[in-house]
PDB file of C-alpha atoms and ligand atoms in Angstrom:
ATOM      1  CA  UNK A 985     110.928 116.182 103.965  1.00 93.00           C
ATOM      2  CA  UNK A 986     107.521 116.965 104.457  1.00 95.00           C
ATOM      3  CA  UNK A 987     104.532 116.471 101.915  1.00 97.00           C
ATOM      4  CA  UNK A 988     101.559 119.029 102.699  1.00 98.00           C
ATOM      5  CA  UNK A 989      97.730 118.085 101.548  1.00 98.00           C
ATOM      6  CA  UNK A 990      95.398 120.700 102.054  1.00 98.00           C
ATOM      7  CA  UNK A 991      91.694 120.905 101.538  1.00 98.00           C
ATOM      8  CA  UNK A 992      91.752 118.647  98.862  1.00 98.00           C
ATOM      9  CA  UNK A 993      88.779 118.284  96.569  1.00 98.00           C
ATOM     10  CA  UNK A 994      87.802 115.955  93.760  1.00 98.00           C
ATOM     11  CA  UNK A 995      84.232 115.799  92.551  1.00 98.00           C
ATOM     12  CA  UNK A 996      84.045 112.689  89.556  1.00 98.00           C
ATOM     13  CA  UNK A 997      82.020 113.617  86.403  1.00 97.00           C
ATOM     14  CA  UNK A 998      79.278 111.168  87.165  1.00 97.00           C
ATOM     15  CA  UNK A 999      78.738 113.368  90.935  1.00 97.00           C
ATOM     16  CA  UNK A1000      80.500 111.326  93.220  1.00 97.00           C
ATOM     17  CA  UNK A1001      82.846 113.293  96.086  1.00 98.00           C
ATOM     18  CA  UNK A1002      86.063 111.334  95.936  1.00 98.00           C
ATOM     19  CA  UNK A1003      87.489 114.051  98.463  1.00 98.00           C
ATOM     20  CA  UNK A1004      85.749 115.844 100.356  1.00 98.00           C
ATOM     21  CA  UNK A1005      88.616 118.748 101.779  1.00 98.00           C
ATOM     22  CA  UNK A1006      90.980 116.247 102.564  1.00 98.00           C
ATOM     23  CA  UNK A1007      94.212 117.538 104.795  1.00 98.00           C
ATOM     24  CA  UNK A1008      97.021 115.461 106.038  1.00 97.00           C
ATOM     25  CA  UNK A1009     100.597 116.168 106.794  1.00 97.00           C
ATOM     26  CA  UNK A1010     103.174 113.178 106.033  1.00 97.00           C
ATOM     27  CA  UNK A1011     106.264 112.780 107.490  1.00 95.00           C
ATOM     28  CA  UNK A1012     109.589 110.909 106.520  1.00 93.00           C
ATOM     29  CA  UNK A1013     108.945 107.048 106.822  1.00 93.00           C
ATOM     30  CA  UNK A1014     106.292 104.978 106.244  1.00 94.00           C
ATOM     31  CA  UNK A1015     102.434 106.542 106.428  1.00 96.00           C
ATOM     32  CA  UNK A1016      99.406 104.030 106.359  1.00 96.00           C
ATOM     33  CA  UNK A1017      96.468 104.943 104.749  1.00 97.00           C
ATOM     34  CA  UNK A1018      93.785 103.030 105.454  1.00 96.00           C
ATOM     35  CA  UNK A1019      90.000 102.916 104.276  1.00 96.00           C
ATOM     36  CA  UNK A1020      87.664 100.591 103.188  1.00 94.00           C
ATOM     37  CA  UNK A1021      86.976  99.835  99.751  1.00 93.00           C
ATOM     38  CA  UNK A1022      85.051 103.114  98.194  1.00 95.00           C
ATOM     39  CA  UNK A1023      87.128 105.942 101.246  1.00 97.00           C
ATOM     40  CA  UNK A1024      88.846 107.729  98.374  1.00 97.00           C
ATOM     41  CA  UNK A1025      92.131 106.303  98.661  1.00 97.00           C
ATOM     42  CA  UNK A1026      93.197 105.605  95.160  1.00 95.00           C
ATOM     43  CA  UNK A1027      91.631 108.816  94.309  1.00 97.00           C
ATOM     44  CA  UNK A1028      94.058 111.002  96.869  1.00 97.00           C
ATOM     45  CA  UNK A1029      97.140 108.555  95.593  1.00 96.00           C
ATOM     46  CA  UNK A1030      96.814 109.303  92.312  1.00 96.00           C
ATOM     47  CA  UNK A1031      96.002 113.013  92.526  1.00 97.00           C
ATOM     48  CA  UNK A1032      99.489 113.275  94.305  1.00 97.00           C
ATOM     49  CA  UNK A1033     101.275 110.793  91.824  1.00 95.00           C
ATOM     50  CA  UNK A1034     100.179 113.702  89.216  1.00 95.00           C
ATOM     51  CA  UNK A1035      98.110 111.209  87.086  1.00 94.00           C
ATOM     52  CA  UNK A1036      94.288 113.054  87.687  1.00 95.00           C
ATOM     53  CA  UNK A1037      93.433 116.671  88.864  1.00 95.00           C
ATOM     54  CA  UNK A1038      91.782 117.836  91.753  1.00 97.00           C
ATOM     55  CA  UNK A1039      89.223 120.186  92.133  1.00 98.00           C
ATOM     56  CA  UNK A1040      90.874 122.402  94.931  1.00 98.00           C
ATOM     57  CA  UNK A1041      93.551 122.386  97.370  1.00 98.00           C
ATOM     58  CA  UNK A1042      97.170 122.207  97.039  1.00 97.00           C
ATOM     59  CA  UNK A1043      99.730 119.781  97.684  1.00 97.00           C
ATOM     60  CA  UNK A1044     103.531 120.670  98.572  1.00 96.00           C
ATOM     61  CA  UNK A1045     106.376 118.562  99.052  1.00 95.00           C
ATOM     62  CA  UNK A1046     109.228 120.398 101.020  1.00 94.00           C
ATOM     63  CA  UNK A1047     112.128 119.973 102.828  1.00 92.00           C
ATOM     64  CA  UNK A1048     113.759 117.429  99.366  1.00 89.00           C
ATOM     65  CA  UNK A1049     116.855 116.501 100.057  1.00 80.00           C
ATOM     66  CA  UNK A1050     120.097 118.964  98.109  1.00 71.00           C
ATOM     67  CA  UNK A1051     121.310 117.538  95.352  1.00 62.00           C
ATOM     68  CA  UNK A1052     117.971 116.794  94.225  1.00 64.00           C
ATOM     69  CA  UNK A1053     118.224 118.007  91.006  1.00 55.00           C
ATOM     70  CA  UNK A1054     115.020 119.473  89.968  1.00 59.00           C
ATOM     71  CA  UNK A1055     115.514 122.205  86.825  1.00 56.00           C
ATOM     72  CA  UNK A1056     113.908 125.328  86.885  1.00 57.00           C
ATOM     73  CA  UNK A1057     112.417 125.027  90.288  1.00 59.00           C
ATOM     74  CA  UNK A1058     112.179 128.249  91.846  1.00 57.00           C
ATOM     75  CA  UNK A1059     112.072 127.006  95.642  1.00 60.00           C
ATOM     76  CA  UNK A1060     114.755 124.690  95.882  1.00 67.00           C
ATOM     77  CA  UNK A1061     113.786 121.968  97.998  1.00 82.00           C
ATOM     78  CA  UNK A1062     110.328 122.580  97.707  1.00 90.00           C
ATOM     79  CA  UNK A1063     107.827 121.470  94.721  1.00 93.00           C
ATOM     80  CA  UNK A1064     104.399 122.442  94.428  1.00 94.00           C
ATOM     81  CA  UNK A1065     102.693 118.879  93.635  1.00 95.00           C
ATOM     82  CA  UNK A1066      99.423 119.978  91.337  1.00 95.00           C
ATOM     83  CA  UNK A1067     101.170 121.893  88.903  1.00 94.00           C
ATOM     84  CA  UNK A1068     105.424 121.113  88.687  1.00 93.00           C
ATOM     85  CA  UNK A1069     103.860 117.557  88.024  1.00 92.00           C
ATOM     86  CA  UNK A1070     107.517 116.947  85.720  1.00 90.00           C
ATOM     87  CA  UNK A1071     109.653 118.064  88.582  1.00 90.00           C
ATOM     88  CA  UNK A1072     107.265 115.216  91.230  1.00 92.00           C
ATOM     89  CA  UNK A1073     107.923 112.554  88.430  1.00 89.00           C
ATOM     90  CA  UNK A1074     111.588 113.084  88.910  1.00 87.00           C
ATOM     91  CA  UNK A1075     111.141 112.220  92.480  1.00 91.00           C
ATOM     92  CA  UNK A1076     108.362 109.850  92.758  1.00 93.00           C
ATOM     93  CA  UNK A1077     108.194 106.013  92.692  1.00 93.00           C
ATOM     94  CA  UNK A1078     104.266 105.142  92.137  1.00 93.00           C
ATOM     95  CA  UNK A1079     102.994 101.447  92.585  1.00 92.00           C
ATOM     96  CA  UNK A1080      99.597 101.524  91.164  1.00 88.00           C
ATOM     97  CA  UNK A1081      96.418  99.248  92.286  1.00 82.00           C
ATOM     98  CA  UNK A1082      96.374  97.355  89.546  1.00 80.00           C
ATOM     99  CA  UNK A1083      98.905  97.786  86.955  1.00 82.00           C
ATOM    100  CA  UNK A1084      99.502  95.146  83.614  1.00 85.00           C
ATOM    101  CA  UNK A1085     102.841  93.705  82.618  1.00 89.00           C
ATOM    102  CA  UNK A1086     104.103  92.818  79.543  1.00 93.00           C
ATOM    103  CA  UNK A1087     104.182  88.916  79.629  1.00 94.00           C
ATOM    104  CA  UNK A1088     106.056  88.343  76.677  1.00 96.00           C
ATOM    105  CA  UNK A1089     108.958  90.899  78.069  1.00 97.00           C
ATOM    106  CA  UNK A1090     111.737  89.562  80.713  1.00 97.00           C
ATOM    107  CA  UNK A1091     111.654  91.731  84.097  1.00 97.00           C
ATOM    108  CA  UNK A1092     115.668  92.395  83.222  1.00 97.00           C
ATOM    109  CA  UNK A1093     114.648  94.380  79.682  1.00 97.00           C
ATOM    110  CA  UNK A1094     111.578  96.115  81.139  1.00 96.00           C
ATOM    111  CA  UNK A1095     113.840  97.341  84.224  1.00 97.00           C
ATOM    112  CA  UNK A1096     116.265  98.335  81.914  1.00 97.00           C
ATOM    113  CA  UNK A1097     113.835 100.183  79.490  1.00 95.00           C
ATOM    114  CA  UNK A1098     112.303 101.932  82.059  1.00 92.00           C
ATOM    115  CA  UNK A1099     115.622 103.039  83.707  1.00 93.00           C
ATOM    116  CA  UNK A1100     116.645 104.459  80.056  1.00 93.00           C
ATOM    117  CA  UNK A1101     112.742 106.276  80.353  1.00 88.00           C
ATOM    118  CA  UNK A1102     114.076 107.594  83.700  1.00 85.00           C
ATOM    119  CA  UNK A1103     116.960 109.102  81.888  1.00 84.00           C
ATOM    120  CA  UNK A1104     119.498 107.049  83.083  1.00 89.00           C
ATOM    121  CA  UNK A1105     121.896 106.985  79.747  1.00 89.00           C
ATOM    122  CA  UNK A1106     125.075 104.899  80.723  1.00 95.00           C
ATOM    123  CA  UNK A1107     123.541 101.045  79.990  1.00 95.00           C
ATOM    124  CA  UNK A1108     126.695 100.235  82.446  1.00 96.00           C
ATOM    125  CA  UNK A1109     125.186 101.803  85.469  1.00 95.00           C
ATOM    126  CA  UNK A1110     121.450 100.774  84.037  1.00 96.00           C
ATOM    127  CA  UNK A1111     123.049  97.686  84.634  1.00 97.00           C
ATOM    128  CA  UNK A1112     124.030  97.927  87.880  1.00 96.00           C
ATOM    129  CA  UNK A1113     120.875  99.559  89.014  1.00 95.00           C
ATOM    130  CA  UNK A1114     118.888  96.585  87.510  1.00 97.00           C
ATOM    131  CA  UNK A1115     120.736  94.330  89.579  1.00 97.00           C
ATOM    132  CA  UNK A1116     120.876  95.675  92.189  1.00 95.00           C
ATOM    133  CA  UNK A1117     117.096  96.358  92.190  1.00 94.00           C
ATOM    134  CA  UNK A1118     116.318  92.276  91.164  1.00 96.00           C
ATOM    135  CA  UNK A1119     118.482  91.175  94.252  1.00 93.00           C
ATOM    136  CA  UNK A1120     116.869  93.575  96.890  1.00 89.00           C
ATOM    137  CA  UNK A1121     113.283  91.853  95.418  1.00 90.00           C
ATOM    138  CA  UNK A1122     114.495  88.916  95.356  1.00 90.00           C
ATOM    139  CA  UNK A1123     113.791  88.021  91.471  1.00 95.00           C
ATOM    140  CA  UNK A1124     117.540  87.760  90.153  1.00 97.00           C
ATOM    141  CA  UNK A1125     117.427  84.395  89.632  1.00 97.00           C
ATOM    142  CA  UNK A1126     114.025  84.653  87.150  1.00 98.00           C
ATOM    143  CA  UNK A1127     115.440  88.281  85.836  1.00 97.00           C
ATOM    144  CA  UNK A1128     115.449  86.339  82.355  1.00 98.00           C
ATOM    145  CA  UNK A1129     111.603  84.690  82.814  1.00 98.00           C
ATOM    146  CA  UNK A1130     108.644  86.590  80.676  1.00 97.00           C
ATOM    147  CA  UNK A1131     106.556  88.534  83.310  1.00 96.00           C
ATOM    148  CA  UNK A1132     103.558  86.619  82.161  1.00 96.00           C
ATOM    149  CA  UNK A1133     105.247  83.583  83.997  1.00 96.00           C
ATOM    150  CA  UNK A1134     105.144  85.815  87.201  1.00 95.00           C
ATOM    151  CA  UNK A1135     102.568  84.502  90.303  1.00 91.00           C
ATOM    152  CA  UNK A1136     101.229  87.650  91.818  1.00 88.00           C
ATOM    153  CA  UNK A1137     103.558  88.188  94.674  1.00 88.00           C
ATOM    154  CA  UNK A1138     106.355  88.185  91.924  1.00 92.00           C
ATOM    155  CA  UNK A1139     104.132  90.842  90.443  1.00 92.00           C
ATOM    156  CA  UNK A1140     104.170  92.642  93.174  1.00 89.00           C
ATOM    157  CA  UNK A1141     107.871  92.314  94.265  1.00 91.00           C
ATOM    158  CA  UNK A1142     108.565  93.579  90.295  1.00 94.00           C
ATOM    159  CA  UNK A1143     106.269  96.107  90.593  1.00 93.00           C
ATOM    160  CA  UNK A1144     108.279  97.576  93.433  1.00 90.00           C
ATOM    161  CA  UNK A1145     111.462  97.607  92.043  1.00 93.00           C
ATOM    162  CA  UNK A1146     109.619  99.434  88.961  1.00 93.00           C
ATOM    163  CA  UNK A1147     109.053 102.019  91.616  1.00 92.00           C
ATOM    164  CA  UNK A1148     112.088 102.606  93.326  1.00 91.00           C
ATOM    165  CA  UNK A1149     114.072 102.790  89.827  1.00 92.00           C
ATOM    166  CA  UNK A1150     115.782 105.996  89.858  1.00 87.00           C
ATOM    167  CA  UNK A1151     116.179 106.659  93.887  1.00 85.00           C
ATOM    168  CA  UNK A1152     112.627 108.261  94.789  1.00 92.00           C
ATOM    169  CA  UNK A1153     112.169 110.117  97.203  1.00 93.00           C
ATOM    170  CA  UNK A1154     108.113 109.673  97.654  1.00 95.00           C
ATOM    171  CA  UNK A1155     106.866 106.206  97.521  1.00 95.00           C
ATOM    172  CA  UNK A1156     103.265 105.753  96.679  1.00 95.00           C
ATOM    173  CA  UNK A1157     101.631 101.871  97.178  1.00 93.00           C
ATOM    174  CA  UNK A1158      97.969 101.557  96.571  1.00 91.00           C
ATOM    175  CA  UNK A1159      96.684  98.245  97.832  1.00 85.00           C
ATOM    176  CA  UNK A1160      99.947  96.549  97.185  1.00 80.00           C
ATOM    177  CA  UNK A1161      99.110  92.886  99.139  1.00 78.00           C
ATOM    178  CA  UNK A1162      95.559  92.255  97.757  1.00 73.00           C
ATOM    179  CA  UNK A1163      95.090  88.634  96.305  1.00 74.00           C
ATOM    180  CA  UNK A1164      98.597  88.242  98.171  1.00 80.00           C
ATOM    181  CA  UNK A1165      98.726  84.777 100.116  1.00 83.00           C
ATOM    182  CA  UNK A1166     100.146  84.957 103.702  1.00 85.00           C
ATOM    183  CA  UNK A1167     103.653  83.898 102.891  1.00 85.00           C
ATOM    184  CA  UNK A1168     103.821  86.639  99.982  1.00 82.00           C
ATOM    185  CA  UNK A1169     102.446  89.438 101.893  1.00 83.00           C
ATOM    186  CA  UNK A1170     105.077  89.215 104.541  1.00 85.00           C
ATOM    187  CA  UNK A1171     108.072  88.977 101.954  1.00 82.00           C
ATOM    188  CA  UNK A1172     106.328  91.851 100.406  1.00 83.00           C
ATOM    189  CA  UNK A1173     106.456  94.173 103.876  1.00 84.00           C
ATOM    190  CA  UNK A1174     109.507  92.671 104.447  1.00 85.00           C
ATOM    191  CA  UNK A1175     110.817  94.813 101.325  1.00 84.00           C
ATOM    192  CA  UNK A1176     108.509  97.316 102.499  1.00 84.00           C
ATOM    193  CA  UNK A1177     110.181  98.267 105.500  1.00 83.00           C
ATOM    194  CA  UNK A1178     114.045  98.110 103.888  1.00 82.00           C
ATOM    195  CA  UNK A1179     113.277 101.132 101.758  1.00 82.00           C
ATOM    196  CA  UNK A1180     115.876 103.526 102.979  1.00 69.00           C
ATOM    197  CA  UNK A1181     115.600 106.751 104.662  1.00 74.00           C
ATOM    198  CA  UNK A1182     114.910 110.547 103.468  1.00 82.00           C
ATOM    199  CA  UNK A1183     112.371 108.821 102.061  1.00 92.00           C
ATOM    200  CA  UNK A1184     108.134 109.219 102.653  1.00 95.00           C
ATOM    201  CA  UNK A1185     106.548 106.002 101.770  1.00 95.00           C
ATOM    202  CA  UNK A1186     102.795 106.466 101.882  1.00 96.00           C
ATOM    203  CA  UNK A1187     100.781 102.817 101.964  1.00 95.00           C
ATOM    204  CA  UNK A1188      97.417 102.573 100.787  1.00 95.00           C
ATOM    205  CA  UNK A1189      95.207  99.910 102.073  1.00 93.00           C
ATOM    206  CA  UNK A1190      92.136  98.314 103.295  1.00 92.00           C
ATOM    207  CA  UNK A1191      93.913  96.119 105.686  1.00 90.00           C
ATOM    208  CA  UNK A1192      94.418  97.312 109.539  1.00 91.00           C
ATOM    209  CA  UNK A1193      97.521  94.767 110.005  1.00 88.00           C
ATOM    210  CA  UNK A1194      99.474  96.418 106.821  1.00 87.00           C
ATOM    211  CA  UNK A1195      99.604  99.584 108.502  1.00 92.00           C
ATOM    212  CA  UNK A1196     100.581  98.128 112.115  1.00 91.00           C
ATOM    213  CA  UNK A1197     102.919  95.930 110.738  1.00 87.00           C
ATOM    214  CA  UNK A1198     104.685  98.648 108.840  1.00 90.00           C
ATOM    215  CA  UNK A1199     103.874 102.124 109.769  1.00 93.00           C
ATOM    216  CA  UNK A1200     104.877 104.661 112.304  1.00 92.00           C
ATOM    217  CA  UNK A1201     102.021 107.197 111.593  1.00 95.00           C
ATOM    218  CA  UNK A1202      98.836 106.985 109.593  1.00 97.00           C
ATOM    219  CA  UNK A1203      95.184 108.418 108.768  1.00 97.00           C
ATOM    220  CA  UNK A1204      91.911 106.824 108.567  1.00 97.00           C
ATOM    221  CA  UNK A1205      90.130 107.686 105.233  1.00 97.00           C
ATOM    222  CA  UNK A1206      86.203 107.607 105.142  1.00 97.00           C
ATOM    223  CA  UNK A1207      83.671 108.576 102.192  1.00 97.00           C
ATOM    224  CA  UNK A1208      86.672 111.017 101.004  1.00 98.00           C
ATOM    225  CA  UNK A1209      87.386 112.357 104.498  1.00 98.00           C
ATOM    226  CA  UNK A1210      90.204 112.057 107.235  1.00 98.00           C
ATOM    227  CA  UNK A1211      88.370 111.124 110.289  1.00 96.00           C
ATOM    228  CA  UNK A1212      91.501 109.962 112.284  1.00 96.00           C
ATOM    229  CA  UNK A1213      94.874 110.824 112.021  1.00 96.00           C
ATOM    230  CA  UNK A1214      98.331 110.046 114.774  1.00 95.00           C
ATOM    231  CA  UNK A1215      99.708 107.100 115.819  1.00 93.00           C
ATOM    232  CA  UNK A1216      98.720 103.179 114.619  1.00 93.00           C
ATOM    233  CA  UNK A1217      98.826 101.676 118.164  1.00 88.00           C
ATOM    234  CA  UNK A1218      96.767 104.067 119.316  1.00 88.00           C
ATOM    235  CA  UNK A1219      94.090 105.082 116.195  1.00 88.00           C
ATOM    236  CA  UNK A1220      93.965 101.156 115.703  1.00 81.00           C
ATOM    237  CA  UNK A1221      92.667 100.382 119.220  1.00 75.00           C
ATOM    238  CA  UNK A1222      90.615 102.276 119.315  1.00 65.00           C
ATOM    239  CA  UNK A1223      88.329 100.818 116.600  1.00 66.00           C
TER     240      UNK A1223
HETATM  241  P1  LIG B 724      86.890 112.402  85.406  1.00 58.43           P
HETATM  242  O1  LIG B 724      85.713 112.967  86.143  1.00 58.43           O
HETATM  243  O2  LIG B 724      88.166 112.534  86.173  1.00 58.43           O
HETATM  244  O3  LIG B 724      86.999 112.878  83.995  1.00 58.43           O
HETATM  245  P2  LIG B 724      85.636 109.984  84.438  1.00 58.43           P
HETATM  246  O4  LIG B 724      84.313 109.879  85.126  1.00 58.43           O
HETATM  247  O5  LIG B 724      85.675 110.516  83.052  1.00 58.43           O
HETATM  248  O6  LIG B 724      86.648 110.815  85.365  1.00 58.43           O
HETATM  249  O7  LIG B 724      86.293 108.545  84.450  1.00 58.43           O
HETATM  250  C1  LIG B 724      87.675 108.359  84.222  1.00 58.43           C
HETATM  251  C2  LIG B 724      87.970 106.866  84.174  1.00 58.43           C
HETATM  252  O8  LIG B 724      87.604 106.202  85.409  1.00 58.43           O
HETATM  253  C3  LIG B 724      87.187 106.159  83.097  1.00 58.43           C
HETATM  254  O9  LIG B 724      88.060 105.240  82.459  1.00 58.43           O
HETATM  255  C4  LIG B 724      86.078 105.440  83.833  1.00 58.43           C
HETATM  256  O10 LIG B 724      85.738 104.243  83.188  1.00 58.43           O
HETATM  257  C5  LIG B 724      86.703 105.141  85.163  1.00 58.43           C
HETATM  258  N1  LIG B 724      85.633 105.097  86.206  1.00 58.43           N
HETATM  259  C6  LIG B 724      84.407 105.609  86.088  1.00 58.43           C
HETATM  260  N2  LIG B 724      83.664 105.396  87.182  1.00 58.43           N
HETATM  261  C7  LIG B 724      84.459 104.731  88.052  1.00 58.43           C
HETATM  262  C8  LIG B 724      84.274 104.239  89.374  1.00 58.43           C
HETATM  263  N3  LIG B 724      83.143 104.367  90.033  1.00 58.43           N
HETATM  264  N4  LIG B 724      85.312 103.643  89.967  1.00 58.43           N
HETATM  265  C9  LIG B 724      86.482 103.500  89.319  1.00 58.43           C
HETATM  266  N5  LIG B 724      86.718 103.927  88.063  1.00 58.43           N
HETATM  267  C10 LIG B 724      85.711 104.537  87.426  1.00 58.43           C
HETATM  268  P1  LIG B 725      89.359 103.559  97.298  1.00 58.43           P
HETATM  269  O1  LIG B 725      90.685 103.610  96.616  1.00 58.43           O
HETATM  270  O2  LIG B 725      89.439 103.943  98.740  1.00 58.43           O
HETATM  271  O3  LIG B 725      88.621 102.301  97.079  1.00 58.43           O
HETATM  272  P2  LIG B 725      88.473 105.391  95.213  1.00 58.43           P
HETATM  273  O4  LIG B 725      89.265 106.642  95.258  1.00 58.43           O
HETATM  274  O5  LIG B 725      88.823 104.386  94.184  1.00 58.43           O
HETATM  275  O6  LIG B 725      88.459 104.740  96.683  1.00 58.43           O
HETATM  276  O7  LIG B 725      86.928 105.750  95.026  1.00 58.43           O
HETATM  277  C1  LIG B 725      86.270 106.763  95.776  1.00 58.43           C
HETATM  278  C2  LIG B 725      84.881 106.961  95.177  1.00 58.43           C
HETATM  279  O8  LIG B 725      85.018 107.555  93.885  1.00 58.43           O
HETATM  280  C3  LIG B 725      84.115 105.682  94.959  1.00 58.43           C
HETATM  281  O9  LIG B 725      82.764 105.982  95.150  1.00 58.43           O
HETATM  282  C4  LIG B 725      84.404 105.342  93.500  1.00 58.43           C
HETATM  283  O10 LIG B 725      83.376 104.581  92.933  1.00 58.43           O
HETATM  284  C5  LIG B 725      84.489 106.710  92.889  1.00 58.43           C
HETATM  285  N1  LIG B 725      85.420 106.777  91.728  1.00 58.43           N
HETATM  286  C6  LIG B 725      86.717 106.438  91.722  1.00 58.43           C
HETATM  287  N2  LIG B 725      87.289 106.698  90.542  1.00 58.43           N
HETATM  288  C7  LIG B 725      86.321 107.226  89.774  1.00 58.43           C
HETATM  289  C8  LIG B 725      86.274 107.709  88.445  1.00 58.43           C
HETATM  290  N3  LIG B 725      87.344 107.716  87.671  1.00 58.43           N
HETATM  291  N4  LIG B 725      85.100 108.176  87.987  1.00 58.43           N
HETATM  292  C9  LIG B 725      84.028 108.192  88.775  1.00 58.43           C
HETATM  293  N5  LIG B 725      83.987 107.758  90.042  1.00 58.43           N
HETATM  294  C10 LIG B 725      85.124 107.283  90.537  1.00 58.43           C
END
C-alpha cells in the first residue's frame, strides 16, 4: 500500500497558501510529519481525510489490501483520494487535532454507536470489537465512566480507538500528544507503535522526538512546503 500526494494546492479564502505543491510518497508503517505550528500540517491531514478540498493535485491510495471491499470502485485496490471520498471513509481511521466528546455519554455506548455508524450491524460482534478496542487502550475498566470524567491522555487513548473502529487501513493523527504529560505521551506511542501491519499510519506533529520515537520515514513541512523528506535519524540530525 502506497498513498501518492502530488502537487498539492490549497489557497484559504482569506489568501493564505496552506500548500504550496506539496508531494510526498508514504509507505506502509508509520510516517512523521513534522512542522511547526502554522507548516500546513492539519491542512494536508485533513485534505486527505476527505473533510476540505484542495485546490489542485491529486491524491491516490494504491496497492489496498484484497478483500477490501470497496463498491463500485473501478481500480480495485486503488482509490483516488479527492473524489471516491465514500470509498477513503471506508478505509480510514482519522484522529483529529482537537476533537469534543460527549461528557455525559460512556466511552462503551459511543464505541458502540459509532461501530453501528461504521455499518457494523451484528451488536454481538459490535461487542466484541468494543472490547477488544477498550483493552488494547487500556480504558476497559472506566468503559462505563461519562467521557467528561476523562483526563486528556484518556482522551486521547479514546480517541484512538474511535479511529481504528472498523480495521483501517490509513491512520491519520494530527498533534495527538499536545497538553500530554510525559507519562501519557509514552503510553500514548506505546499504542502508537502496536497498530498492526498493512497499515500507513501518518503522524502529525510539532514535536521532533514523536517522530524518532515512532517513525521509520518522515517529511519536514514548512510554510505549506516539503523541504525534507527520507529517513528520521538522518533528516533529524541534521537540524
Ligand atoms: P475555506 O477557504 O476552506 O472556505 P474558510 O476561510 O471559510 O475556509 O474557513 C473555514 C473554517 O476555518 C472557519 O470555521 C474558520 O473560522 C476557520 N478558520 C479561519 N481562519 C483560520 C485560521 N487561520 N486557522 C484555523 N482555522 C481558521
Ligand atoms: P499546522 O497544522 O501545521 O499548524 P495549518 O494547516 O493549520 O498548519 O495552517 C496552515 C496555514 O493556514 C496557517 O497560516 C493557518 O493560519 C492557515 N489556516 C488553516 N486553516 C485555515 C482556514 N480554515 N482558513 C484560513 N486559514 C487557515
Amino acid at each position: 500500500m502506497q498513498l501518492e500526494i502530488k502537487d498539492l494546492t490549497k489557497t484559504y479564502s482569506n489568501g493564505v497558501r496552506a500548500l504550496k505543491g506539496v508531494s510526498l510518497t508514504i509507505s506502509q508503517g508509520m510516517f512523521g510529519l513534522l512542522g511547526p505550528n502554522g507548516a500546513g500540517k492539519s491542512s494536508l491531514m485533513r485534505t486527505i481525510a476527505t473533510l476540505q478540498e484542495a485546490d489542485s493535485g491529486s491524491v491516490r491510495l494504491t496497492g489496498l489490501p484484497e478483500g477490501t471491499s470497496i463498491p463500485g470502485n473501478s481500480m480495485p485496490g486503488d482509490l483516488d483520494v479527492l473524489t471516491q471520498k465514500d470509498a477513503v471513509r471506508r478505509v480510514l481511521g482519522y484522529l483529529p487535532q482537537e476533537f469534543g466528546v460527549y461528557p455525559r455519554v460512556t466511552a462503551e455506548t459511543m464505541l458502540d454507536h459509532i461501530a453501528t455508524l461504521k455499518g457494523i450491524a451484528n451488536s454481538r460482534e459490535r461487542k466484541n470489537i468494543v472490547d477488544g478496542l477498550l483493552q488494547k487502550v487500556n480504558l476497559y475498566q472506566v468503559r462505563k465512566k461519562n467521557l467528561g470524567t476523562y483526563s486528556g491522555g484518556m482522551k486521547q487513548r479514546f480517541g484512538i480507538a474511535q479511529a481504528l473502529i472498523g480495521s483501517p487501513r490509513l491512520i491519520i493523527v494530527d498533534e495527538p500528544t499536545a497538553g500530554l504529560d510525559p507519562a501519557e505521551r509514552n503510553r500514548f506511542h506505546n499504542l502508537l507503535s502496536e497498530i498492526g501491519e498493512n497499515t500507513i499510519v501518518i503522524l502529525s506533529t510539532h514535536i521532533v522526538e514523536d517522530v524518532t520515537n515512532l517513525c521509520s520515514d518522515m517529511a519536514i513541512i514548512c510554510l505549506g512546503e516539503v523541504v525534507a523528506a527520507g529517513n528520521p535519524n538522518d533528516l533529524v540530525s541534521d537540524l
